Amino acid sequence: MDAASLDIVGAGLRQATRRPRVPVVRMTAVGALQGALLGILAAVFVTLVAQTTLTSFAVVLWGFVYGLIVGTLWGLFRALFRNRPDTVTTEIHPTRYELRCPSDELSVAQTLLAKASDDDVRVEQDTTAVHEHRDAA
């Protein structure tokens, strides 16, 4: 049986709406971490390129602190904006799947489905042959 001749089709479609919820604390913490790392990276660049009166450690420390503050605020505002009550994601999910094959390969498909149902897979035994014309183009 050729796998290209099989079609798996979602049937019984239903529309599901969900509100994307990411905890504000988590997004704020991730933003703080990213900001701190970016601040350290910028501070290392400044210590390599610019001449300052501060020691390299002080520049890296200030870069870490400023990056942490900016990242925390950025993550907080992203979390508050993302978790608004009017943001809704709509998705379409099938309630079941149908396996379709040409009618001349129906007996092979029924045999394979019978073996699959023995392996603790829920298989409905509704075997209706679907007649389709497949273009060879």
Coordinates of C-alpha atoms in Angstrom, one line a residue:
M1 CA 0.0 0.0 0.0
D2 CA 1.4 3.4 -1.0
A3 CA 1.4 6.0 1.7
A4 CA 0.9 8.7 -0.9
S5 CA -2.6 7.3 -1.7
L6 CA -3.8 7.8 1.9
D7 CA -5.4 11.0 3.2
I8 CA -5.9 11.8 6.9
V9 CA -8.7 14.3 7.1
G10 CA -10.0 16.1 10.2
A11 CA -13.7 15.7 10.6
G12 CA -16.2 17.2 13.0
L13 CA -14.5 20.5 13.2
R14 CA -15.2 22.7 16.2
Q15 CA -14.1 26.2 17.0
A16 CA -12.2 26.7 20.2
T17 CA -11.4 30.1 21.7
R18 CA -8.7 30.5 24.3
R19 CA -7.2 33.4 26.1
P20 CA -3.4 33.2 26.0
R21 CA -2.3 33.4 29.6
V22 CA 1.3 33.7 30.6
P23 CA 2.0 34.6 34.2
V24 CA 3.0 38.2 34.6
V25 CA 5.7 37.2 37.1
R26 CA 7.2 34.8 34.7
M27 CA 7.3 37.2 31.8
T28 CA 8.8 39.9 34.0
A29 CA 11.5 37.5 35.3
V30 CA 12.4 36.4 31.7
G31 CA 12.5 40.1 30.7
A32 CA 14.8 40.9 33.6
L33 CA 17.1 38.1 32.8
Q34 CA 17.3 39.1 29.1
G35 CA 17.9 42.7 30.1
A36 CA 20.6 41.8 32.5
L37 CA 22.4 39.7 29.9
L38 CA 22.1 42.5 27.3
G39 CA 23.3 45.0 29.9
I40 CA 26.4 42.8 30.6
L41 CA 27.1 42.5 26.9
A42 CA 26.8 46.2 26.4
A43 CA 29.1 46.9 29.4
V44 CA 31.7 44.5 28.1
F45 CA 31.6 46.3 24.7
V46 CA 32.0 49.6 26.5
T47 CA 35.0 48.4 28.5
L48 CA 36.7 47.2 25.3
V49 CA 36.0 50.3 23.2
A50 CA 35.6 53.3 25.4
Q51 CA 37.9 54.9 28.0
T52 CA 36.2 55.4 31.3
T53 CA 37.3 56.5 34.7
L54 CA 35.5 53.5 36.2
T55 CA 37.1 50.1 36.5
S56 CA 35.9 47.3 34.2
F57 CA 34.1 45.6 37.0
A58 CA 32.2 48.8 37.9
V59 CA 31.1 49.2 34.2
V60 CA 29.9 45.6 34.0
L61 CA 28.1 46.0 37.3
W62 CA 26.3 49.1 36.2
G63 CA 25.5 47.5 32.8
F64 CA 24.0 44.5 34.7
V65 CA 21.9 46.8 37.0
Y66 CA 20.6 49.1 34.2
G67 CA 19.9 46.1 32.0
L68 CA 18.1 44.4 34.9
I69 CA 15.9 47.5 35.4
V70 CA 15.1 48.1 31.8
G71 CA 14.5 44.3 31.2
T72 CA 12.2 44.1 34.2
L73 CA 10.1 47.1 33.0
W74 CA 10.0 45.8 29.4
G75 CA 8.9 42.3 30.6
L76 CA 6.3 43.8 32.9
F77 CA 4.7 45.9 30.2
R78 CA 4.9 43.0 27.7
A79 CA 3.1 40.8 30.2
L80 CA 0.4 43.4 30.9
F81 CA -0.2 44.0 27.2
R82 CA -0.3 40.3 26.3
N83 CA -2.7 39.3 29.0
R84 CA -5.3 41.8 28.2
P85 CA -8.9 40.5 28.5
D86 CA -9.7 41.4 24.9
T87 CA -7.0 39.3 23.3
V88 CA -8.6 36.0 22.2
T89 CA -7.1 33.3 20.0
T90 CA -9.5 31.3 17.9
E91 CA -8.5 27.9 16.7
I92 CA -10.3 25.1 14.8
H93 CA -9.8 21.6 16.1
P94 CA -11.2 18.4 14.6
T95 CA -13.1 16.1 17.0
R96 CA -12.1 13.0 15.0
Y97 CA -9.9 12.0 12.1
E98 CA -10.8 10.0 9.0
L99 CA -8.4 7.9 7.0
R100 CA -9.4 7.9 3.3
C101 CA -8.0 5.6 0.6
P102 CA -8.9 4.6 -2.9
S103 CA -11.5 1.8 -3.1
D104 CA -9.1 -0.7 -4.6
E105 CA -6.9 -0.5 -1.5
L106 CA -9.7 -0.7 1.0
S107 CA -9.0 -4.3 2.0
V108 CA -5.4 -3.5 2.8
A109 CA -6.5 -0.5 4.9
Q110 CA -9.0 -2.5 6.8
T111 CA -6.4 -5.1 7.7
L112 CA -4.0 -2.4 8.9
L113 CA -6.7 -0.7 10.9
A114 CA -7.6 -4.1 12.5
K115 CA -4.0 -4.5 13.5
A116 CA -4.0 -1.0 14.9
S117 CA -7.1 -1.6 17.0
D118 CA -5.4 -4.6 18.6
D119 CA -2.6 -2.2 19.7
D120 CA -4.8 -0.2 22.0
V121 CA -5.6 2.4 19.4
R122 CA -9.2 3.6 19.3
V123 CA -10.4 2.8 15.7
E124 CA -14.0 3.1 14.5
Q125 CA -14.8 0.3 12.2
D126 CA -16.8 2.4 9.8
T127 CA -15.2 1.5 6.5
T128 CA -16.9 3.3 3.7
A129 CA -15.1 3.3 0.4
V130 CA -14.3 6.8 -0.9
H131 CA -14.2 7.0 -4.7
E132 CA -11.8 9.7 -5.8
H133 CA -10.2 10.5 -9.0
R134 CA -6.5 11.2 -8.5
D135 CA -4.9 13.0 -11.4
A136 CA -1.5 11.6 -12.3
A137 CA -0.3 15.1 -13.1

